[in-house]
XYZ file of C-alpha atoms in Angstrom:
679
model
C -22.920 -18.921 13.987
C -25.154 -16.097 12.746
C -24.201 -14.573 9.418
C -23.006 -10.971 9.346
C -23.194 -8.226 6.713
C -19.989 -6.199 6.659
C -18.636 -3.266 4.669
C -14.859 -2.835 4.809
C -12.773 0.108 3.598
C -9.120 1.083 3.438
C -7.861 4.662 3.351
C -7.927 6.104 -0.150
C -4.498 6.266 -1.841
C -3.617 9.686 -3.184
C -3.723 9.927 -6.976
C -0.398 11.756 -7.163
C 2.096 8.933 -6.941
C 2.703 5.190 -7.171
C 1.799 2.536 -4.609
C 4.742 1.490 -2.439
C 5.317 -1.263 0.098
C 4.385 1.046 2.977
C 0.921 1.519 1.482
C 0.524 -2.232 1.091
C 0.659 -2.892 4.837
C -2.841 -1.465 5.072
C -4.359 -3.004 1.952
C -2.956 -6.453 2.686
C -4.159 -6.213 6.296
C -7.646 -5.229 5.137
C -7.800 -7.791 2.345
C -6.848 -10.611 4.730
C -9.614 -9.586 7.121
C -12.222 -9.337 4.347
C -11.204 -12.695 2.864
C -11.389 -14.284 6.315
C -14.947 -13.013 6.791
C -16.002 -14.424 3.414
C -14.269 -17.733 4.181
C -16.400 -17.953 7.337
C -19.548 -17.518 5.254
C -20.289 -13.869 6.044
C -21.260 -11.256 3.461
C -18.351 -8.854 3.241
C -17.853 -6.045 0.720
C -14.484 -4.348 0.356
C -14.491 -0.959 -1.396
C -11.893 1.702 -2.018
C -11.157 4.621 -4.349
C -8.447 7.028 -5.398
C -8.276 10.266 -3.418
C -8.280 12.484 -6.497
C -8.546 16.108 -5.308
C -6.258 18.796 -3.965
C -3.590 21.327 -4.916
C -0.744 18.816 -5.483
C -2.727 17.047 -8.205
C -3.649 20.332 -9.864
C -0.017 21.475 -9.895
C 1.386 18.158 -11.066
C -1.067 18.119 -13.972
C 0.066 21.629 -14.898
C 3.668 20.484 -14.613
C 3.044 17.613 -17.040
C 0.967 19.729 -19.399
C -2.184 17.629 -19.013
C -5.614 18.035 -17.458
C -6.098 16.801 -13.854
C -8.672 14.282 -15.093
C -6.066 12.672 -17.342
C -3.614 12.480 -14.454
C -6.058 10.836 -12.050
C -7.334 8.431 -14.729
C -3.772 7.286 -15.391
C -3.086 6.989 -11.670
C -6.226 4.909 -11.140
C -5.166 2.384 -13.788
C -1.685 2.090 -12.262
C -2.980 1.804 -8.690
C -5.509 -0.877 -9.547
C -2.889 -2.873 -11.457
C -0.533 -2.737 -8.460
C -3.252 -3.796 -6.033
C -4.342 -6.643 -8.294
C -0.705 -7.724 -8.517
C -0.731 -8.278 -4.747
C -4.093 -10.112 -4.871
C -6.000 -7.291 -3.170
C -9.617 -8.221 -3.958
C -11.699 -5.035 -3.955
C -15.369 -5.449 -4.739
C -15.303 -1.897 -6.087
C -12.593 0.671 -6.787
C -13.814 4.176 -7.574
C -12.645 7.807 -7.442
C -13.480 10.763 -5.237
C -13.816 12.773 -8.465
C -17.141 11.119 -9.257
C -20.795 12.067 -9.532
C -21.614 10.000 -6.445
C -18.988 11.756 -4.355
C -20.093 15.198 -5.525
C -23.700 14.433 -4.606
C -22.840 13.045 -1.163
C -20.407 15.887 -0.395
C -22.946 18.552 -1.284
C -25.768 16.787 0.590
C -23.673 16.275 3.736
C -22.491 19.900 3.666
C -26.027 21.235 3.223
C -27.323 19.010 6.052
C -24.579 20.322 8.369
C -25.369 23.875 7.313
C -29.086 23.402 7.940
C -28.237 22.002 11.366
C -26.275 25.135 12.237
C -22.884 23.423 12.149
C -21.306 25.581 9.399
C -19.909 29.048 10.026
C -17.967 31.564 7.936
C -14.880 33.494 8.996
C -12.411 35.849 7.343
C -8.885 34.537 7.839
C -5.409 35.596 6.789
C -3.662 33.231 4.404
C -0.315 33.038 2.702
C -0.516 33.947 -0.976
C 1.961 33.427 -3.821
C 1.985 36.710 -5.791
C 3.658 35.090 -8.798
C 1.443 31.998 -9.010
C -1.623 34.080 -8.023
C -2.895 31.500 -5.582
C -3.284 30.863 -1.874
C -0.720 28.413 -0.575
C -1.472 25.274 1.448
C 0.819 24.837 4.465
C 2.997 22.265 2.739
C 3.654 24.596 -0.177
C 5.476 27.027 2.070
C 8.968 26.415 3.413
C 11.339 28.473 5.499
C 13.150 28.692 8.797
C 11.545 27.094 11.846
C 10.507 29.847 14.293
C 11.413 27.610 17.269
C 14.762 25.956 16.472
C 15.688 28.014 13.372
C 16.380 24.990 11.171
C 16.210 25.980 7.500
C 13.949 24.497 4.792
C 11.115 23.378 7.068
C 7.487 23.102 6.012
C 4.963 25.802 6.760
C 3.059 23.816 9.368
C 5.671 21.855 11.319
C 9.405 21.316 11.759
C 10.902 17.918 10.979
C 13.923 18.746 13.130
C 12.375 19.762 16.470
C 8.772 18.627 15.949
C 7.252 22.067 16.593
C 3.945 23.022 14.989
C 3.116 26.606 14.039
C 1.157 28.847 11.693
C 2.562 29.558 8.234
C 2.669 33.226 9.176
C 5.259 32.383 11.869
C 7.780 30.885 9.425
C 10.992 32.918 9.142
C 12.067 33.869 5.594
C 9.257 31.861 4.002
C 9.140 31.025 0.308
C 6.671 29.340 -2.019
C 7.743 25.880 -3.163
C 5.893 26.563 -6.419
C 7.760 29.664 -7.600
C 10.274 30.458 -4.853
C 8.520 33.810 -4.284
C 8.086 35.299 -0.805
C 4.435 34.788 0.223
C 2.292 37.736 1.195
C -0.764 37.712 3.473
C -4.251 38.154 2.078
C -7.683 37.981 3.674
C -10.093 35.300 2.542
C -13.507 34.190 3.755
C -13.574 30.487 4.601
C -16.207 27.963 5.635
C -15.798 26.039 8.884
C -17.405 22.937 10.356
C -18.190 23.582 14.047
C -16.557 20.460 15.422
C -17.022 21.512 19.031
C -20.804 21.175 18.578
C -20.162 17.429 18.812
C -17.887 17.449 21.838
C -20.167 15.402 24.137
C -21.065 12.978 21.357
C -17.413 12.394 20.421
C -16.374 11.783 24.033
C -19.036 9.096 24.288
C -18.140 7.550 20.919
C -14.406 7.448 21.664
C -15.199 5.382 24.782
C -17.601 3.052 22.940
C -14.967 0.448 22.014
C -14.982 1.409 18.346
C -11.438 2.792 18.592
C -8.236 1.148 19.845
C -7.172 2.182 23.336
C -3.956 3.890 22.172
C -5.881 5.978 19.648
C -8.732 6.713 22.059
C -6.285 8.048 24.653
C -4.681 10.341 22.068
C -8.030 11.644 20.871
C -9.060 12.367 24.454
C -6.117 14.767 24.675
C -7.560 16.701 21.737
C -10.991 16.673 23.348
C -9.617 17.888 26.665
C -7.899 20.805 24.930
C -11.145 21.782 23.230
C -11.995 21.259 19.572
C -11.504 24.113 17.133
C -13.698 24.850 14.144
C -12.466 22.869 11.129
C -11.699 24.752 7.927
C -13.441 22.767 5.162
C -12.934 25.223 2.286
C -10.142 26.178 -0.099
C -9.807 29.070 -2.514
C -9.636 28.867 -6.280
C -7.641 27.754 -8.161
C -8.243 24.307 -6.698
C -8.934 20.832 -8.081
C -12.077 19.573 -6.394
C -15.797 20.206 -5.915
C -17.148 23.742 -5.643
C -19.077 24.458 -2.439
C -22.798 25.011 -3.213
C -23.757 28.683 -3.271
C -20.212 29.970 -3.817
C -18.274 31.156 -6.854
C -14.662 30.401 -5.948
C -14.670 28.163 -2.863
C -13.998 24.442 -2.966
C -14.382 21.593 -0.495
C -11.105 20.831 1.261
C -9.866 17.416 0.165
C -10.197 16.026 3.690
C -13.939 16.695 3.645
C -14.729 14.777 0.465
C -12.038 12.066 0.782
C -13.738 9.941 3.500
C -17.083 10.608 1.847
C -15.500 8.564 -0.931
C -16.272 5.465 1.161
C -19.984 6.161 0.742
C -19.566 7.092 -2.919
C -17.646 3.946 -3.850
C -20.158 1.710 -2.096
C -23.096 3.567 -3.701
C -21.474 3.050 -7.089
C -21.192 -0.668 -6.310
C -24.773 -0.883 -5.032
C -26.141 0.773 -8.177
C -24.245 -1.676 -10.386
C -25.305 -4.736 -8.370
C -28.842 -3.847 -7.225
C -27.932 -3.692 -3.519
C -29.560 -1.605 -0.795
C -27.171 1.228 0.102
C -29.305 2.378 3.048
C -29.067 -1.027 4.684
C -25.430 -0.238 5.422
C -25.437 3.540 5.928
C -28.757 4.543 7.518
C -28.431 5.689 11.129
C -30.228 2.658 12.600
C -28.367 0.098 10.473
C -27.582 -3.287 12.049
C -24.873 -4.099 9.510
C -21.194 -3.405 10.166
C -18.798 -0.797 8.723
C -15.078 -1.200 9.407
C -12.416 1.342 8.404
C -8.750 0.277 8.192
C -6.339 3.238 8.301
C -2.827 4.286 9.278
C -2.284 5.838 12.688
C -1.240 9.130 11.067
C -4.808 9.866 9.920
C -6.604 8.701 13.058
C -7.568 12.297 13.925
C -9.611 12.669 10.741
C -11.302 9.289 11.113
C -12.083 9.283 14.829
C -13.067 12.938 15.377
C -13.928 14.722 12.110
C -15.499 11.784 10.299
C -17.882 10.601 13.065
C -18.986 14.201 13.632
C -19.621 14.761 9.913
C -21.622 11.516 9.690
C -23.601 12.440 12.795
C -24.411 15.897 11.430
C -25.867 14.383 8.244
C -27.841 11.565 9.886
C -25.687 8.635 8.759
C -24.611 5.637 10.842
C -21.224 5.606 12.585
C -18.391 3.179 11.881
C -18.572 -0.066 13.808
C -14.825 0.254 14.291
C -11.809 2.205 13.071
C -8.758 -0.077 12.975
C -5.411 1.747 12.978
C -2.031 0.238 12.123
C 1.560 1.410 12.345
C 4.082 2.266 9.645
C 6.499 0.109 7.680
C 10.221 0.198 8.263
C 12.714 -1.475 5.930
C 15.711 -3.145 7.526
C 14.898 -1.398 10.796
C 14.846 2.131 9.400
C 12.175 4.511 8.152
C 11.541 4.054 4.433
C 13.953 6.291 2.561
C 14.264 7.327 -1.051
C 17.905 8.271 -0.591
C 18.696 4.784 0.762
C 16.686 3.117 -1.991
C 14.280 1.453 0.453
C 11.240 3.463 -0.612
C 10.247 0.391 -2.608
C 7.541 0.726 -5.221
C 4.974 -2.044 -5.537
C 5.499 -2.506 -9.266
C 9.278 -2.807 -8.893
C 8.798 -5.497 -6.234
C 6.475 -7.437 -8.543
C 9.011 -7.236 -11.369
C 11.339 -9.482 -9.361
C 9.405 -11.233 -6.582
C 6.011 -12.942 -6.234
C 3.337 -11.172 -4.168
C 2.222 -13.862 -1.749
C 5.480 -14.092 0.241
C 5.082 -10.413 1.149
C 1.457 -10.998 2.180
C 2.606 -13.793 4.484
C 5.519 -11.800 5.887
C 3.267 -8.852 6.740
C 0.731 -11.214 8.330
C 3.490 -12.778 10.430
C 4.340 -9.286 11.743
C 0.923 -7.644 12.162
C -0.948 -7.336 15.447
C -3.996 -5.300 16.449
C -1.968 -2.434 17.918
C -0.372 0.573 16.227
C 3.260 -0.528 16.471
C 5.389 -0.162 13.358
C 6.445 -3.349 11.572
C 9.821 -4.032 9.970
C 10.499 -5.559 6.562
C 13.940 -7.038 7.085
C 14.835 -8.330 3.644
C 17.235 -11.005 4.888
C 14.686 -12.254 7.415
C 12.015 -12.077 4.690
C 13.998 -14.486 2.514
C 14.743 -16.873 5.375
C 11.205 -16.892 6.765
C 9.483 -17.500 3.441
C 11.864 -20.315 2.520
C 11.550 -21.841 5.984
C 7.833 -21.427 6.747
C 6.101 -21.676 3.388
C 8.522 -23.808 1.368
C 10.277 -25.827 4.079
C 7.245 -26.445 6.289
C 3.830 -26.030 4.630
C 4.455 -27.009 1.010
C 6.953 -29.640 2.112
C 4.112 -31.617 3.705
C 2.298 -31.988 0.393
C 5.420 -32.586 -1.682
C 6.607 -35.387 0.654
C 3.314 -37.271 0.670
C 1.328 -36.576 -2.506
C 3.884 -38.189 -4.822
C 3.392 -41.565 -3.087
C -0.385 -41.273 -3.444
C -0.070 -40.534 -7.167
C 2.617 -43.067 -8.059
C 1.713 -46.043 -5.874
C -2.013 -45.686 -5.170
C -3.372 -44.225 -8.449
C -3.962 -40.859 -6.777
C -6.504 -42.275 -4.334
C -6.554 -41.412 -0.635
C -7.181 -44.053 2.036
C -10.619 -44.654 3.533
C -9.556 -43.523 7.007
C -6.875 -41.557 8.835
C -4.326 -43.588 10.800
C -3.986 -40.910 13.515
C -7.394 -39.321 14.165
C -6.214 -37.849 17.483
C -3.515 -35.838 15.719
C -5.939 -34.588 13.086
C -8.414 -33.628 15.828
C -5.814 -31.154 17.073
C -5.986 -29.457 13.664
C -9.753 -29.197 14.080
C -9.737 -28.091 17.723
C -7.535 -25.031 17.105
C -9.957 -23.631 14.527
C -11.695 -21.260 16.956
C -8.412 -19.916 18.285
C -7.101 -19.137 14.805
C -10.450 -17.612 13.825
C -10.379 -15.355 16.886
C -6.847 -14.223 16.006
C -7.971 -13.290 12.487
C -11.123 -11.586 13.739
C -9.189 -9.435 16.207
C -6.450 -8.697 13.611
C -3.750 -10.531 15.580
C -2.437 -12.075 12.403
C 0.997 -12.794 13.841
C -0.647 -14.998 16.496
C -2.612 -16.833 13.812
C 0.556 -17.446 11.778
C 2.386 -18.793 14.841
C -0.421 -21.244 15.573
C -0.589 -22.356 11.936
C 3.170 -22.905 11.752
C 3.041 -24.902 14.985
C 0.570 -27.219 13.246
C 2.929 -27.433 10.261
C 5.717 -28.502 12.617
C 3.488 -31.264 14.023
C 2.646 -32.481 10.530
C 6.293 -32.577 9.453
C 7.251 -34.379 12.646
C 4.559 -36.994 11.975
C 5.844 -37.602 8.439
C 9.457 -37.717 9.613
C 8.683 -40.246 12.339
C 6.643 -42.518 10.043
C 9.079 -42.336 7.107
C 6.839 -43.403 4.203
C 9.882 -43.400 1.894
C 11.257 -46.320 3.990
C 7.984 -48.213 4.439
C 7.212 -48.175 0.719
C 10.258 -50.379 0.063
C 8.876 -53.306 2.113
C 5.875 -55.239 0.826
C 4.813 -55.916 4.424
C 4.489 -52.226 5.250
C 3.790 -50.462 1.962
C 0.013 -50.453 2.555
C 0.623 -48.272 5.613
C 2.066 -45.610 3.314
C -1.333 -44.778 1.808
C -2.726 -43.970 5.251
C 0.335 -41.991 6.376
C 0.319 -39.938 3.183
C -3.451 -39.435 3.362
C -2.904 -38.084 6.867
C -0.218 -35.742 5.498
C -2.383 -34.517 2.605
C -5.241 -33.759 5.000
C -3.005 -31.881 7.422
C -1.722 -29.836 4.469
C -5.332 -29.200 3.425
C -6.201 -27.937 6.913
C -3.220 -25.584 6.842
C -4.335 -24.200 3.473
C -7.807 -23.496 4.869
C -6.256 -21.492 7.687
C -3.820 -19.723 5.332
C -6.332 -19.013 2.561
C -7.052 -15.390 3.643
C -3.318 -14.659 3.505
C -2.328 -16.786 0.497
C -5.325 -16.901 -1.872
C -3.234 -17.790 -4.928
C -1.489 -20.672 -3.162
C -4.860 -21.829 -1.824
C -6.326 -21.842 -5.345
C -3.435 -23.952 -6.660
C -3.909 -26.290 -3.694
C -7.632 -26.616 -4.392
C -6.808 -27.820 -7.911
C -4.317 -30.323 -6.516
C -6.747 -31.585 -3.853
C -9.527 -31.929 -6.437
C -12.359 -31.397 -3.945
C -13.751 -27.956 -4.710
C -13.302 -24.638 -2.928
C -11.999 -24.625 0.620
C -14.023 -22.872 3.318
C -13.525 -22.582 7.042
C -15.626 -25.661 7.760
C -13.622 -27.842 5.349
C -11.204 -28.779 8.122
C -13.900 -30.580 10.091
C -14.373 -33.218 7.366
C -11.154 -34.800 6.077
C -10.738 -35.919 2.480
C -10.965 -39.731 2.362
C -11.422 -42.387 -0.306
C -11.201 -39.823 -3.110
C -8.746 -39.023 -5.872
C -6.327 -36.109 -5.833
C -4.464 -34.686 -8.794
C -0.755 -35.030 -9.377
C 1.215 -32.651 -7.178
C 3.001 -29.778 -8.946
C 5.375 -27.274 -7.311
C 3.266 -24.588 -5.648
C 5.828 -21.902 -4.841
C 9.501 -21.179 -5.535
C 12.184 -20.212 -3.077
C 13.171 -16.566 -2.605
C 16.768 -16.064 -3.705
C 19.084 -13.262 -2.656
C 19.688 -12.366 -6.314
C 15.962 -11.600 -6.711
C 16.049 -9.183 -3.787
C 19.218 -7.478 -4.984
C 17.832 -7.068 -8.502
C 14.656 -5.569 -7.046
C 16.641 -3.064 -4.986
C 18.801 -2.173 -7.980
C 15.817 -1.456 -10.197
C 14.083 0.469 -7.422
C 17.129 2.701 -7.007
C 17.134 3.448 -10.723
C 13.419 4.244 -10.649
C 13.953 6.660 -7.752
C 16.876 8.292 -9.534
C 14.756 8.764 -12.647
C 11.984 10.212 -10.496
C 14.452 12.615 -8.893
C 15.691 13.735 -12.299
C 12.181 14.325 -13.631
C 11.041 16.257 -10.569
C 14.183 18.340 -10.378
C 14.084 19.273 -14.062
C 10.438 20.399 -13.937
C 10.293 22.217 -10.607
C 11.600 25.763 -10.025
C 14.487 26.406 -7.641
C 13.617 25.485 -4.039
C 10.423 23.845 -5.294
C 10.019 20.168 -4.364
C 6.446 19.720 -5.578
C 6.216 16.340 -3.871
C 6.531 16.880 -0.152
C 8.766 13.855 0.480
C 12.435 14.760 -0.054
C 13.959 12.557 -2.738
C 17.424 12.557 -1.225
C 19.531 14.214 1.412
C 20.860 17.631 0.417
C 24.561 18.009 -0.464
C 26.918 20.975 -0.452
C 29.047 22.235 -3.350
C 32.082 20.213 -2.278
C 30.021 17.044 -2.478
C 28.710 17.999 -5.903
C 32.233 18.765 -7.133
C 33.142 15.104 -6.555
C 30.745 14.029 -9.310
C 32.595 13.323 -12.550
C 30.233 14.182 -15.412
C 31.476 13.082 -18.851
C 30.238 13.540 -22.374
C 29.817 10.052 -23.909
C 28.704 8.528 -27.187
C 26.126 5.737 -27.214
C 27.694 3.191 -29.529
C 25.233 0.393 -28.808
C 21.736 0.223 -27.285
C 19.590 -2.872 -26.803
C 16.665 -4.261 -24.865
C 17.316 -6.200 -21.648
C 15.595 -9.566 -21.509
C 13.297 -9.766 -18.490
C 13.455 -6.025 -17.675
C 10.388 -3.817 -18.150
C 12.141 -0.469 -17.788
C 15.807 -0.958 -18.694
C 17.931 -0.541 -21.801
C 21.522 -1.733 -21.932
C 23.840 0.984 -23.271
C 27.459 0.647 -24.372
C 29.094 4.056 -23.939
C 32.276 5.449 -25.457
C 34.143 7.757 -23.058
C 36.871 8.534 -25.600
C 39.049 5.433 -25.703
C 37.190 3.594 -22.903
C 33.835 1.851 -23.065
C 31.358 1.325 -20.247
C 28.249 -0.815 -19.846
C 25.287 1.017 -18.248
C 21.701 -0.079 -17.581
C 19.344 2.900 -17.918
C 15.655 3.069 -16.978
C 14.598 4.799 -20.223
C 12.914 1.957 -22.123
C 9.508 3.656 -22.003
C 10.846 6.656 -23.929
C 13.331 5.291 -26.458
C 13.672 2.770 -29.230
C 17.249 1.466 -28.824
C 17.885 1.928 -32.549
C 17.263 5.672 -32.214
C 19.857 6.052 -29.459
C 22.905 4.641 -31.182
C 25.295 7.385 -32.282
C 23.810 9.997 -29.923
C 25.932 11.999 -27.492
C 24.809 12.271 -23.879
C 26.119 12.863 -20.346
C 26.930 10.245 -17.713
C 28.155 10.084 -14.114
C 31.497 8.408 -14.701
C 32.695 7.914 -11.132
C 29.600 6.170 -9.773
C 30.592 2.894 -8.138
C 29.708 -0.137 -10.317
C 26.570 -1.993 -9.247
C 25.888 -5.686 -9.685
C 22.424 -6.231 -11.133
C 20.532 -9.333 -12.133
C 21.329 -8.493 -15.757
C 25.034 -7.689 -15.302
C 27.278 -4.906 -13.979
C 26.187 -1.271 -14.465
C 29.250 0.978 -14.660
C 27.784 4.449 -14.226
C 24.602 6.406 -14.787
C 23.184 8.191 -17.828
C 21.473 11.482 -16.985
C 17.861 11.880 -18.080
C 15.015 14.202 -17.138
C 11.302 14.561 -17.700
C 7.991 13.663 -16.029
C 8.435 9.981 -16.871
C 6.919 7.424 -19.196
C 7.298 8.445 -22.831
C 8.293 11.947 -21.747
C 11.779 11.117 -20.521
C 14.821 12.630 -22.245
C 18.494 11.772 -22.036
C 20.609 14.914 -21.745
C 22.334 16.070 -24.957
C 25.510 18.206 -24.846
C 26.011 21.102 -27.232
C 27.060 20.315 -30.791
C 30.807 19.738 -31.030
C 31.218 18.064 -27.644
C 33.662 15.155 -27.720
C 33.383 11.750 -26.062
C 35.309 11.720 -22.800
C 35.074 15.486 -22.278
C 34.443 16.514 -18.660
C 31.336 18.602 -18.013
C 32.258 21.789 -16.152
């Protein structure tokens, strides 16, 4: 097998929010593929970066009273911690707001301009007269011109699916100030995408793109490609276009260039040849993993931009579908928009890696995280099947045979089946049919468990005439477990590392299966993974709901009326009658204390004027419990009690702010009494 040199990328997460489980589908998928390539002996680099430019980041920084650089630096630390928590092994993690990205963006733009692929046009744009800035499509809302549904974005309608120009929106308003936009002329810079029509048609048919995506892109090509607006007006957070005073590169120009920038940063730090991977005639491989929603940018714009600047094209662009939770689209209002950090506060990462792998194929279908099925599958497959093999056999080796394996396997034909399926499992990994690989691996686990069950070493060990057979049977079991861990290592690197220590024979690679461990000592077996319990899942969902509620409060308190600065709605809208059902009470905090095992929660005992309530509040980052006792605040008194891992929460304390240390519980006016209703 000839050795390959491969560069792998995932789409760049936006530096304006936390990583959630939907994001992780892509990064886990990519990480598994990169780890598999390394396990096979290939050179494989995996790079990524934060997408750190654009109007939303500029406005959020203003909202928090900090510079954009501070915001994206903080986001980068949080993102990298979340990825590391899920064992995502980047070789380099960078930022699009970097010297490398500026240099590449300017060079690629100038090359396209020199090639005649840049043009300038005066266009009409929506302008916020109060904020004194041009408005991106998503910062305008109003009535859909097709179906007349209210509060739709300026580029498309969530209700009927129509797309339209912002100038067509009925009764539009700015989500920044609520002002009615006006139209102003502005000169913009365009990339002449249609110059690459013939090239793109050929590339789309080259096999570098999945069939479903290729067919969709052909529809765009058949309709004719429009010039692509690559500029934005000041004020804007990004790189200024060379030769201009107040024009900036649109974020979607410099974001994919971040792939080059991150790899160049890595090459400079590790004395590698950047051109070997990115020159036009390169024989190495470049693989992009992305969501199907950004296929247009990666399979039309990006290849054309690379072509215009003389760079190589991607070997392949691999698209995946979205994540659903319990069969439904992820929803903040339902509490299923689950943040990565909240998940890690209650559950280990590797079960989710396995569950995603068991669902993923090489098409663009959505996958479903059914939390009940997640619990059952992890406990059945990983605990009940795979780890069970080692736990049932290794103890006999340690206790009765001084930890030493037998000199031969009693059933070489059975073990040969574990060897023979290697190519099939490798092909499933290579072609990203992870679910097929997991099925084949679990079928092997079933065979191993059946072998142990039929030979019953726990019975044979009791008879002096048969106890010597036990060493061979258990050696067979240990080696079948070892083979399974080789095949699962890309998915479960942490479990594989623990298994390597137990097996005491060095690092596992793909070829390890071919040579069984014989006549050697293993270490004493220790539990490798714990069962997933329903209480863990419920506690995770409870904390996630509180985090989302705190996020809603902070966004609502800082944004003007009709101004959801984050485009995803936090919750479904309600009318006045719904709001009137909420019982807001003035309360006195009579006791506040830390919650053991909770990173974000404080436990508050509240006096409602003759009645006390216990409430868990996600305000630990902002308050010392000692400074809360005796304070008056406001709570939702008629919120249904919720069972949490730490106890019952009997309401909700209201707090607002951007988060972290800047989170403030609401204080009523002086003289308010505990138990008083808020009108």
